[in-house]
Short mmCIF file of C-alpha atoms and ligand atoms in Angstrom, two decimals:
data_model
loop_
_atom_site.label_atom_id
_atom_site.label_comp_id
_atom_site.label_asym_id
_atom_site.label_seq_id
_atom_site.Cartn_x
_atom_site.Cartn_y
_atom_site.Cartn_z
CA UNK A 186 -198.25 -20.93 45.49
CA UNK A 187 -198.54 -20.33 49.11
CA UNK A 188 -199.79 -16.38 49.86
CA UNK A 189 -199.50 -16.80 53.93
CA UNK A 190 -196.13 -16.66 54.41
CA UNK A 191 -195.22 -13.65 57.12
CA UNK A 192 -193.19 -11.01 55.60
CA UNK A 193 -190.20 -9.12 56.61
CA UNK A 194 -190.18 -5.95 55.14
CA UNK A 195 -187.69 -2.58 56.04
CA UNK A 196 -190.42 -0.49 58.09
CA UNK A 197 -189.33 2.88 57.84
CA UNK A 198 -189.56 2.31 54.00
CA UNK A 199 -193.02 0.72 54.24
CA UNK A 200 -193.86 3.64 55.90
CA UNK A 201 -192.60 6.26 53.62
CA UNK A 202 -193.72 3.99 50.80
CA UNK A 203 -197.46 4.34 52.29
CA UNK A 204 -197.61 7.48 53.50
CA UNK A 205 -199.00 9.94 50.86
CA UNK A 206 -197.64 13.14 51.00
CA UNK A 207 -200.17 16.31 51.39
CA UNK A 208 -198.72 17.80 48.67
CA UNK A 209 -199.12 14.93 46.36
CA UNK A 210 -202.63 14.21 47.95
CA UNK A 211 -204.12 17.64 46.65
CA UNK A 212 -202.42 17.53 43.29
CA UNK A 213 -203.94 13.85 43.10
CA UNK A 214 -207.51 15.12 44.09
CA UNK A 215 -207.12 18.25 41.51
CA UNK A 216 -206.76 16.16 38.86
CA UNK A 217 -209.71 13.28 39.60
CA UNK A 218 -211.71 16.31 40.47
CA UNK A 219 -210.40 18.29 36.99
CA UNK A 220 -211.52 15.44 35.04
CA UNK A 221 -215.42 16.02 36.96
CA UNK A 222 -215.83 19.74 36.95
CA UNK A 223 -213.61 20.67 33.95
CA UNK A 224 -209.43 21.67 34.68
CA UNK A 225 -210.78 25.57 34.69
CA UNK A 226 -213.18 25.14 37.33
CA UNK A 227 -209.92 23.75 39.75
CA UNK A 228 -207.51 26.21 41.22
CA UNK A 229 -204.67 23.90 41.86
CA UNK A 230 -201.88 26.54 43.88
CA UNK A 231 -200.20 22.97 45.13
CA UNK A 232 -197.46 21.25 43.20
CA UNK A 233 -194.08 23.02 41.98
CA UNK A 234 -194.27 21.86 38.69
CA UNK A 235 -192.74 24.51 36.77
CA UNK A 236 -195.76 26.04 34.70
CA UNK A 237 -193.44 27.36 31.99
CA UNK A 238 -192.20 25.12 28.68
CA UNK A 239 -188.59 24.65 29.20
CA UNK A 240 -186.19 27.41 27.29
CA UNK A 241 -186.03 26.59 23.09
CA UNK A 242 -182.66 25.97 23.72
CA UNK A 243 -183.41 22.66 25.60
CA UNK A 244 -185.05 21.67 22.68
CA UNK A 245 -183.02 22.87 20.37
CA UNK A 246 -179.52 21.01 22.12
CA UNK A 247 -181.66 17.95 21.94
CA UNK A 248 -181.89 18.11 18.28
CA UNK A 249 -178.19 18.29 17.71
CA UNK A 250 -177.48 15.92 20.20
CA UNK A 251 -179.88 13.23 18.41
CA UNK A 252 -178.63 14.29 14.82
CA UNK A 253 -175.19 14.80 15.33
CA UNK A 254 -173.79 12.71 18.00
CA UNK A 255 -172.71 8.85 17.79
CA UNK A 256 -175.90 7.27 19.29
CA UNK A 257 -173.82 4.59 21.30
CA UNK A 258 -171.29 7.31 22.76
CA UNK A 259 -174.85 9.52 23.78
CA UNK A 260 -176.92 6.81 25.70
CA UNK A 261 -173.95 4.79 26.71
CA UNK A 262 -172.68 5.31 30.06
CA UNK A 263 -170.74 7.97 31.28
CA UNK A 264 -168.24 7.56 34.20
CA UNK A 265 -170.21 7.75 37.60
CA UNK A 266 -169.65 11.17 38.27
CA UNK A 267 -170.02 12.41 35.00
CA UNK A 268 -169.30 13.18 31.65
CA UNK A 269 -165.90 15.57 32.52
CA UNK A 270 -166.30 17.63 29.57
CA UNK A 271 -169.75 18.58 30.68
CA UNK A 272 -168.59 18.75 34.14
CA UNK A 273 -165.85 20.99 32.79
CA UNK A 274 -168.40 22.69 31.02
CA UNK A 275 -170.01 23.53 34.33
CA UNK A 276 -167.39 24.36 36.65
CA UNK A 277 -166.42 27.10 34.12
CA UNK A 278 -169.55 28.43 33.94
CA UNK A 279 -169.52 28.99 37.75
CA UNK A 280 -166.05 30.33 37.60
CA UNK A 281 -167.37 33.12 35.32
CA UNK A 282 -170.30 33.68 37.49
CA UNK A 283 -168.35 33.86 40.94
CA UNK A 284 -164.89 34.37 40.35
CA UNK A 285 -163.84 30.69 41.78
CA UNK A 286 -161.71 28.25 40.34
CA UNK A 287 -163.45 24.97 40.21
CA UNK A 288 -162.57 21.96 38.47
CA UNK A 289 -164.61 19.46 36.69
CA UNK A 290 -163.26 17.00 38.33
CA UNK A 291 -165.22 18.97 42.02
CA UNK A 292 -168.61 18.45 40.38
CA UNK A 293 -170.80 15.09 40.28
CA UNK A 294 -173.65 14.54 38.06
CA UNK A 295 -177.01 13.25 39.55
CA UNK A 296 -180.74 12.45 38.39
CA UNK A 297 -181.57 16.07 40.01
CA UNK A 298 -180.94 17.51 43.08
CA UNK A 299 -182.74 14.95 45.07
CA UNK A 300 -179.90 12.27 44.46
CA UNK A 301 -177.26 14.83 45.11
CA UNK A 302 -178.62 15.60 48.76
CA UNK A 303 -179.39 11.58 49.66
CA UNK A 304 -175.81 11.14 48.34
CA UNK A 305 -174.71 14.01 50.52
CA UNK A 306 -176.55 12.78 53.49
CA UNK A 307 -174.47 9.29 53.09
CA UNK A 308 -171.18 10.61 52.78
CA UNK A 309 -171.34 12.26 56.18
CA UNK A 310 -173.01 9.74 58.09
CA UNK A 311 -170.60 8.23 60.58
CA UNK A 312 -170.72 4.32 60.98
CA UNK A 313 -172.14 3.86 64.83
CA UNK A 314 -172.35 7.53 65.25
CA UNK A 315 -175.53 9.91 65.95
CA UNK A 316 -175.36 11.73 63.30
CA UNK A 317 -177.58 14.97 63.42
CA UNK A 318 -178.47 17.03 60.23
CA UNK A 319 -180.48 20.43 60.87
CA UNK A 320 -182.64 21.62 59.32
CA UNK A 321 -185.04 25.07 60.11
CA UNK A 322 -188.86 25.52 59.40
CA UNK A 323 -190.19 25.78 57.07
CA UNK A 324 -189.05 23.53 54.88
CA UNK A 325 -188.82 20.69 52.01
CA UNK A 326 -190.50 17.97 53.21
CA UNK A 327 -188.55 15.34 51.89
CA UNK A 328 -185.08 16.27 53.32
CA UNK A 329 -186.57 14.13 56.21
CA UNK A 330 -187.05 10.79 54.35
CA UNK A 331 -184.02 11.85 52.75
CA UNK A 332 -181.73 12.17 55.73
CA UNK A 333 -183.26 9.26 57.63
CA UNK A 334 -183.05 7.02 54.85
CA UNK A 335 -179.27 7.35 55.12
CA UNK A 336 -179.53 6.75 58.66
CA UNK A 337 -179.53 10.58 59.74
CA UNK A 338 -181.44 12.04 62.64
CA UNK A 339 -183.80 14.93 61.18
CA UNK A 340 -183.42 18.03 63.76
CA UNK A 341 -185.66 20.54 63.02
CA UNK A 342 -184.93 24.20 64.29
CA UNK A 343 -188.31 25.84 64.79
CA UNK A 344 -189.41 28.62 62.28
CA UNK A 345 -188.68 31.65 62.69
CA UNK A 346 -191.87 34.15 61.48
CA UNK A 347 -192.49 36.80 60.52
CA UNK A 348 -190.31 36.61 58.01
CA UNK A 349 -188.54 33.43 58.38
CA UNK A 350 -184.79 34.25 58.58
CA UNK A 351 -182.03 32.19 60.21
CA UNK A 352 -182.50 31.58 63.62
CA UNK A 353 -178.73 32.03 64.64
CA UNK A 354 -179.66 31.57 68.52
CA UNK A 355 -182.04 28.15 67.75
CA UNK A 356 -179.42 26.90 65.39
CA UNK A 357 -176.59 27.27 68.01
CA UNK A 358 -178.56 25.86 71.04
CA UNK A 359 -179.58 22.84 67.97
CA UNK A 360 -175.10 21.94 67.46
CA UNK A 361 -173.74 19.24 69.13
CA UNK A 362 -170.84 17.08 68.79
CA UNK A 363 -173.03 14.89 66.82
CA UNK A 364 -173.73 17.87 64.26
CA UNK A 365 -172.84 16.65 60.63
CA UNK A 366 -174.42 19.71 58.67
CA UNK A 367 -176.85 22.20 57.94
CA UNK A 368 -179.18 22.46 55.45
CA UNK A 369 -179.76 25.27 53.93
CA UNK A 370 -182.58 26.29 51.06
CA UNK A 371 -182.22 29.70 49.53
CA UNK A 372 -184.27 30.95 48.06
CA UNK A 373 -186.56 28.90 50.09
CA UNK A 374 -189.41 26.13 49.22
CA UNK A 375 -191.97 27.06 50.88
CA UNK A 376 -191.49 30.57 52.42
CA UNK A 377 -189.54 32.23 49.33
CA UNK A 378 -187.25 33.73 51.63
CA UNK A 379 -183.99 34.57 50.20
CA UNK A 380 -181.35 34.39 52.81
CA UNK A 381 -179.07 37.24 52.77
CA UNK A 382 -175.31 37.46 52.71
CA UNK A 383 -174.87 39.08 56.05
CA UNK A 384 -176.86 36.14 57.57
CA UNK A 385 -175.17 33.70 56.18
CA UNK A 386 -171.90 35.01 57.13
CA UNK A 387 -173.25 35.05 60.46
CA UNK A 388 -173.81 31.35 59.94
CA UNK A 389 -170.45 30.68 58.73
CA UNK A 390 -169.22 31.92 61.85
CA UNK A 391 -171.07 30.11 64.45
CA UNK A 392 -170.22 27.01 62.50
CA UNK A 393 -166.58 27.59 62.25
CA UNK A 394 -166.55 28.70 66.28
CA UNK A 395 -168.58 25.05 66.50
CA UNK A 396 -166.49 23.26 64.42
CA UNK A 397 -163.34 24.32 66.51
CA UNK A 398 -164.95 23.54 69.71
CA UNK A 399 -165.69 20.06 68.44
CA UNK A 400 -163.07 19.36 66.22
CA UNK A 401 -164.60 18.46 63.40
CA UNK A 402 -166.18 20.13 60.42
CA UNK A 403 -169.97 20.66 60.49
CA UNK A 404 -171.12 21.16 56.88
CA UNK A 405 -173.76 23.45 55.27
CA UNK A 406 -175.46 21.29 52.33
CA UNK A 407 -176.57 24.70 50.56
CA UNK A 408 -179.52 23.22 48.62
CA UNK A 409 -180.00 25.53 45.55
CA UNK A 410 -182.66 24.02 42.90
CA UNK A 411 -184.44 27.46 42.78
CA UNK A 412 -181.24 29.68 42.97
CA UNK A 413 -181.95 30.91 39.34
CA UNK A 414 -185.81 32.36 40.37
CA UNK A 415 -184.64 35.16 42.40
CA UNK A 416 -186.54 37.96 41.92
CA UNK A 417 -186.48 42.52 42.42
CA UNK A 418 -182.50 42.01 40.57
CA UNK A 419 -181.15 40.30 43.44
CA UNK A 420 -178.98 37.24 43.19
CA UNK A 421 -178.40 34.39 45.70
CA UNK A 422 -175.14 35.15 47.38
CA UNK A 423 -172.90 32.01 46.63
CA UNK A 424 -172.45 30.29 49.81
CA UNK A 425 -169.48 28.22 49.13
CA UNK A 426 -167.54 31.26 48.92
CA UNK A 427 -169.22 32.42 52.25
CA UNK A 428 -168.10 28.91 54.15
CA UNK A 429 -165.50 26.32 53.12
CA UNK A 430 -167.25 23.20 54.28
CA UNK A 431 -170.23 23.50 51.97
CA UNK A 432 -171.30 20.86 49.23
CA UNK A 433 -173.47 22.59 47.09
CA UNK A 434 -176.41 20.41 45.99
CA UNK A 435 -178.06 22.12 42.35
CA UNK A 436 -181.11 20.92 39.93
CA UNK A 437 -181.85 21.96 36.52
CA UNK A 438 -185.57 20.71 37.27
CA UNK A 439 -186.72 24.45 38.21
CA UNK A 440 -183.99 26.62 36.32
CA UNK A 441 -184.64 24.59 32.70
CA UNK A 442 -188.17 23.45 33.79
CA UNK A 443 -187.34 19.48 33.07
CA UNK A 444 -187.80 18.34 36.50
CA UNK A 445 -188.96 14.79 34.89
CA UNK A 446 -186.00 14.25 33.28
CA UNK A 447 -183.42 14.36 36.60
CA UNK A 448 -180.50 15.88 36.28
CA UNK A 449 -178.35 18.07 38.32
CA UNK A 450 -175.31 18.05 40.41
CA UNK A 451 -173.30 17.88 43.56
CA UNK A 452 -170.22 20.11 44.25
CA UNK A 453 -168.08 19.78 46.72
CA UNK A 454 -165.24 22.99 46.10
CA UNK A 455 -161.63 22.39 47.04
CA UNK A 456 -162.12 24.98 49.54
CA UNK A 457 -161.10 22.62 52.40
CA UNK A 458 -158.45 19.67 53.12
CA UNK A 459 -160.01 16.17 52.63
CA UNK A 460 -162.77 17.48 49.72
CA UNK A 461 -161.42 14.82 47.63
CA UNK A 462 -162.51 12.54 50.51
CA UNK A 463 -165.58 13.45 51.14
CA UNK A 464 -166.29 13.46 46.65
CA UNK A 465 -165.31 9.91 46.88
CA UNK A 466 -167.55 9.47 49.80
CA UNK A 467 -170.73 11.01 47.91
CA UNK A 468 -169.30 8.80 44.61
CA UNK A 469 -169.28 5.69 46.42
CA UNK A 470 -173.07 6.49 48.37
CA UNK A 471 -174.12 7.33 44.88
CA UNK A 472 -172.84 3.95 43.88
CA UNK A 473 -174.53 2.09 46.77
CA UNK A 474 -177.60 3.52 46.12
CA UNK A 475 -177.24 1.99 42.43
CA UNK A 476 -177.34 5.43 40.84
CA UNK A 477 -174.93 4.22 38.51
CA UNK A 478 -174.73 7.76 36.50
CA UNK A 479 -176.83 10.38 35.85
CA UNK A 480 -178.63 10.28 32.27
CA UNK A 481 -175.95 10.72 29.86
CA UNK A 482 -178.50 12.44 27.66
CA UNK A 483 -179.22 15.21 29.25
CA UNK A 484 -175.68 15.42 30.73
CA UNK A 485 -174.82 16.48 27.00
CA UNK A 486 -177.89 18.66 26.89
CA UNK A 487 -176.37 20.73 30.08
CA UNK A 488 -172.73 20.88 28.38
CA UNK A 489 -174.92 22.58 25.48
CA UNK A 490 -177.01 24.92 27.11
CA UNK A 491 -174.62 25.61 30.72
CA UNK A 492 -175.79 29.60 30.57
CA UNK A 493 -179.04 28.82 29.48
CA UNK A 494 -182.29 30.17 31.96
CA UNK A 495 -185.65 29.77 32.20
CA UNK A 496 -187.72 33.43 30.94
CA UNK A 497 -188.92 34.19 34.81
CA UNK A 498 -190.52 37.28 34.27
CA UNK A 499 -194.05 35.03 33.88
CA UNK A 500 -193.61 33.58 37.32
CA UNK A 501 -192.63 36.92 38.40
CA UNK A 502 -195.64 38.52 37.36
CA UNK A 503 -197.40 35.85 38.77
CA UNK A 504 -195.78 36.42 42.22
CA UNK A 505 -196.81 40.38 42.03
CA UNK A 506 -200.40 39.62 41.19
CA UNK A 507 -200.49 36.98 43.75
CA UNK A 508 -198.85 39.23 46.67
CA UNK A 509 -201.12 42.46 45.66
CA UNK A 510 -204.53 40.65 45.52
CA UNK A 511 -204.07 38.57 48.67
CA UNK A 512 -202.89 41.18 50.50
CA UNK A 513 -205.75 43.79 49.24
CA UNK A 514 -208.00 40.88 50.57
CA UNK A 515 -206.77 41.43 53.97
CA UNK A 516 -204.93 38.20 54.16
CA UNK A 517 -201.03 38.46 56.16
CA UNK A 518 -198.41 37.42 53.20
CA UNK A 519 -194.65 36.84 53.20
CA UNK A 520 -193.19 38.77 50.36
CA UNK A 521 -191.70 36.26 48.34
CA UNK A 522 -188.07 36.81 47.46
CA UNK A 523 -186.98 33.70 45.19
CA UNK A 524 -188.46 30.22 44.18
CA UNK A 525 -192.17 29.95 42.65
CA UNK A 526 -194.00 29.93 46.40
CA UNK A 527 -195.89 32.17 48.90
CA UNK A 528 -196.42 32.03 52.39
CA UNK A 529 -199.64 33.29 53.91
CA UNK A 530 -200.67 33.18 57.32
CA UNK A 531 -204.12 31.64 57.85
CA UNK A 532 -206.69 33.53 59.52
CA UNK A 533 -207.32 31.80 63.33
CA UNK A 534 -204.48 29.55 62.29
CA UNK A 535 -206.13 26.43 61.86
CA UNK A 536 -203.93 25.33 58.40
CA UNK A 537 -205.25 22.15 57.70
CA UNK A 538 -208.88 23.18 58.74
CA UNK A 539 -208.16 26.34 56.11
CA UNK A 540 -206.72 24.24 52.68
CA UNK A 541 -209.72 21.74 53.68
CA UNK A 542 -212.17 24.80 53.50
CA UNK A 543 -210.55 26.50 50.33
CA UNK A 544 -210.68 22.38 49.10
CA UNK A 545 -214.33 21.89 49.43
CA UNK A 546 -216.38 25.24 48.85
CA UNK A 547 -213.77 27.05 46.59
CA UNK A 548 -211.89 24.11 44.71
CA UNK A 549 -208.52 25.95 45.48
CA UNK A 550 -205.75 23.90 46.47
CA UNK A 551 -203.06 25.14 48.94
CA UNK A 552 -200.80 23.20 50.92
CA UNK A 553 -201.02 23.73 54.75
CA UNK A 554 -197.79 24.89 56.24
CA UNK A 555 -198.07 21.89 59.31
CA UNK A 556 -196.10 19.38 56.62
CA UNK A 557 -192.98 22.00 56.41
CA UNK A 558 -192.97 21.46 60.00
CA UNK A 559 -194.67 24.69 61.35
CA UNK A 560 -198.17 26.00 62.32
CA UNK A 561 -200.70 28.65 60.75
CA UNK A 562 -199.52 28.93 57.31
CA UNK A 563 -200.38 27.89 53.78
CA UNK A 564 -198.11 27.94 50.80
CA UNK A 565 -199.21 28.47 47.67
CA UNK A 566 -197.34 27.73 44.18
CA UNK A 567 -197.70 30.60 41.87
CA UNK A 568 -196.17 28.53 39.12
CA UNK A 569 -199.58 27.97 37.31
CA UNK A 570 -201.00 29.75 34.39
CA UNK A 571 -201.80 33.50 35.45
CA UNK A 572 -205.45 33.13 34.45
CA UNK A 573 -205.32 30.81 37.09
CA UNK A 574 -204.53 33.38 39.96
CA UNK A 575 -206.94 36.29 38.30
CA UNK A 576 -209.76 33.77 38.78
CA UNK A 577 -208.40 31.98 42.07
CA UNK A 578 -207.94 35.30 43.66
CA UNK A 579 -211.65 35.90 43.57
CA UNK A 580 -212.27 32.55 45.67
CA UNK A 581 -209.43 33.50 48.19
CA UNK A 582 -211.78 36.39 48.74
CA UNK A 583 -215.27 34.69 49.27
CA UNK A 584 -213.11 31.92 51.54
CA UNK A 585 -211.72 35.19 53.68
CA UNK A 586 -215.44 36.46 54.21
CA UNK A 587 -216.86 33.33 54.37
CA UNK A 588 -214.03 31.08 56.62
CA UNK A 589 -215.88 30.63 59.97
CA UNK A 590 -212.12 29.45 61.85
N1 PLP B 42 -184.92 20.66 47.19
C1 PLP B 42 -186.00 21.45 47.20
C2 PLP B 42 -186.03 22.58 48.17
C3 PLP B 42 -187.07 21.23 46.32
O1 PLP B 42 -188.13 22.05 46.36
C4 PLP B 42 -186.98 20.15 45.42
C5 PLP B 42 -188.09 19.85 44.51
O2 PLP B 42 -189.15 20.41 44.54
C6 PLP B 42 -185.83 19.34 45.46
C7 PLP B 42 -184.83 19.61 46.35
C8 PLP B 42 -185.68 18.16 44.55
O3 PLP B 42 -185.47 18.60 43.27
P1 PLP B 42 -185.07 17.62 42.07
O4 PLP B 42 -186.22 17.60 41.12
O5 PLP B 42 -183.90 18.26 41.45
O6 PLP B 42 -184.73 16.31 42.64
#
């Protein structure tokens, strides 16, 4: 066969196919360099991979579902959006939590919260439009193949330090007529900021103002895989119920600690005229990207364990230990609110330059803040055993005497 014939390939998806990210880079090189040294002599503060086992009852629900149920009904397909008892199952279980009234029929099922934001990101794209999504530093990193994959323009708003709150004045001078949504991440991967409800109200009422002035809904895609890791006996405030033109985009990965096995949701409340439109819209961009349904599986292991949460007092003792010893090091930390993350400034600011360092002399892995889209910072996952951070914390040290930058 011939080898020489030119190819035609999608180029923003060659790109994104080829381009490692950092993230994925050090967790790569931790475990090469694990399998040289020994996995205790690496301090790998990178990935969030919940370092937990998922809650008994996962296992458990399992069990019965393998034993009990008729084998074709449980790996046959369910309808696209869902099976609606389990989406039932769901909606009720955020009725009791927040007082709403949601339907099964508001909530579509998706391999994980990843497929419920690309879905998102289609259903509000405008054929022949410019269609801007915003999205403020620091954040996910993926929300930008995400949204340009469905043909979205990524718009960052810079970050906002020192402690990485809304930007209300960068957000409004960011709105155009071209403005399709927000995104929003609380608690927040990778600062651990938890937004609170007085900011977000603030939010909801630039973006109705905006939305008036342009006549046209601009959405908030509330973004909520860590919503359950909230830490100091807070809770998230519920932003649907803050702003009517939110789809709410949840995973189970974090909250059940399964994030290999996909599977979370969309919801888009009836709180507005047309939400049935845009559900079919996120059904049908599901459907075009061949999603088919989420796995029916652990659909039935959600409608078993709906009220069922991961034991976070290990990450939370993780998070004090982490906080205390950096800071009694000298370095400048972000107090982390929710998710499994910190956010440390980097002395002299040279990120990069800094995980690089901590990579070479210290084997400690930390991802510098330049790939969430700001300067200066490193975040470091405090989801990893806590023998982990007693030992790493002494390296933090000798790379804080010892950093030259
Ligand atoms: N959004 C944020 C902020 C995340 O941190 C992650 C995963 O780390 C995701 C979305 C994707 O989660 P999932 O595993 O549910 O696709």
């Amino acid at each position: 066969m011939k080898r020489d014939l030119p190819l035609t390939l999608n180029q923003e998806a060659l790109h994104n196919g080829q381009q490692r990210s950092v993230i994925r880079e050090l967790f790569d090189y931790g475990q090469i360099k694990a399998k040289e040294i020994g996995a205790e002599n690496i301090f790998d503060f990178s990935i969030g991979n919940p370092s937990i086992p998922p809650p008994p009852e996962v296992q458990a629900a399992f069990l019965t579902l393998l034993q009990d149920r008729d084998p074709t009904k449980l790996h046959g397909y369910t309808s696209s959006a869902g099976d609606i008892s389990v989406r039932q199952t769901i909606a009720d279980s955020l009725n009791r939590r927040y007082g709403t009234h949601y339907a099964g029929e508001n909530i579509f099922m998706t391999c994980g919260a990843a497929a419920a934001l690309t879905s998102a990101f289609r259903a509000l794209v405008e054929e022949g439009a410019n269609n801007e999504f915003i999205v403020q530093a620091p954040y996910f990193p993926e929300y930008k193949p995400y949204i340009e994959g469905q043909q979205g323009n990524f718009l960052v708003v810079p970050a906002c330090p020192p402690d990485f709150g809304l930007d209300l004045d960068e957000i409004e001078k960011s709105i155009s007529p071209d403005t399709r949504a927000i995104v929003i991440n609380s608690p927040n991967n990778p600062s651990g900021k938890l937004y609170s409800e007085e900011e977000l109200q603030n939010l909801a009422y630039l973006l109705r103002l905006k939305s008036q002035e342009y006549r046209r809904p601009i959405f908030i895609v509330s973004d909520e895989p860590y919503r359950e890791l909230v830490y100091d006996g807070k809770e998230a405030p519920h932003i649907p119920a803050i702003y009517e033109y939110t789809i709410m985009t949840y995973s189970y990965s974090k909250s059940l600690s399964i994030p290999g096995d996909r599977i979370g949701y969309a919801l888009v409340p009836p709180n507005f005229e047309g939400h049935d439109l845009v559900f079919a819209a996120i059904a049908g961009a599901a459907r075009g990207m061949g999603y088919v349904c989420a796995p029916s599986l652990l659909q039935h292991m959600i409608g078993l364990t709906v009220d069922v949460k991961t034991d976070t007092k290990t990450y939370d003792k993780n998070r004090q230990m982490l906080y205390k010893g950096l800071r009694e090091i000298g370095y400048e930390v972000l107090r982390p609110e929710g998710a499994f993350y910190l956010f440390m400034k980097v002395p002299g600011g040279d990120a990069p330059a800094f995980s690089n360092f901590l990579r070479d002399e210290y084997n400690v892995l930390a991802v510098p803040s330049d790939s969430f889209g700001c300067e200066g910072y490193m975040r470091v996952s405090y989801c990893v055993a806590t023998k982990t951070i007693e030992n790493g914390l002494e390296r933090f040290e000798k790379a804080f005497k010892n950093w030259p930058g």
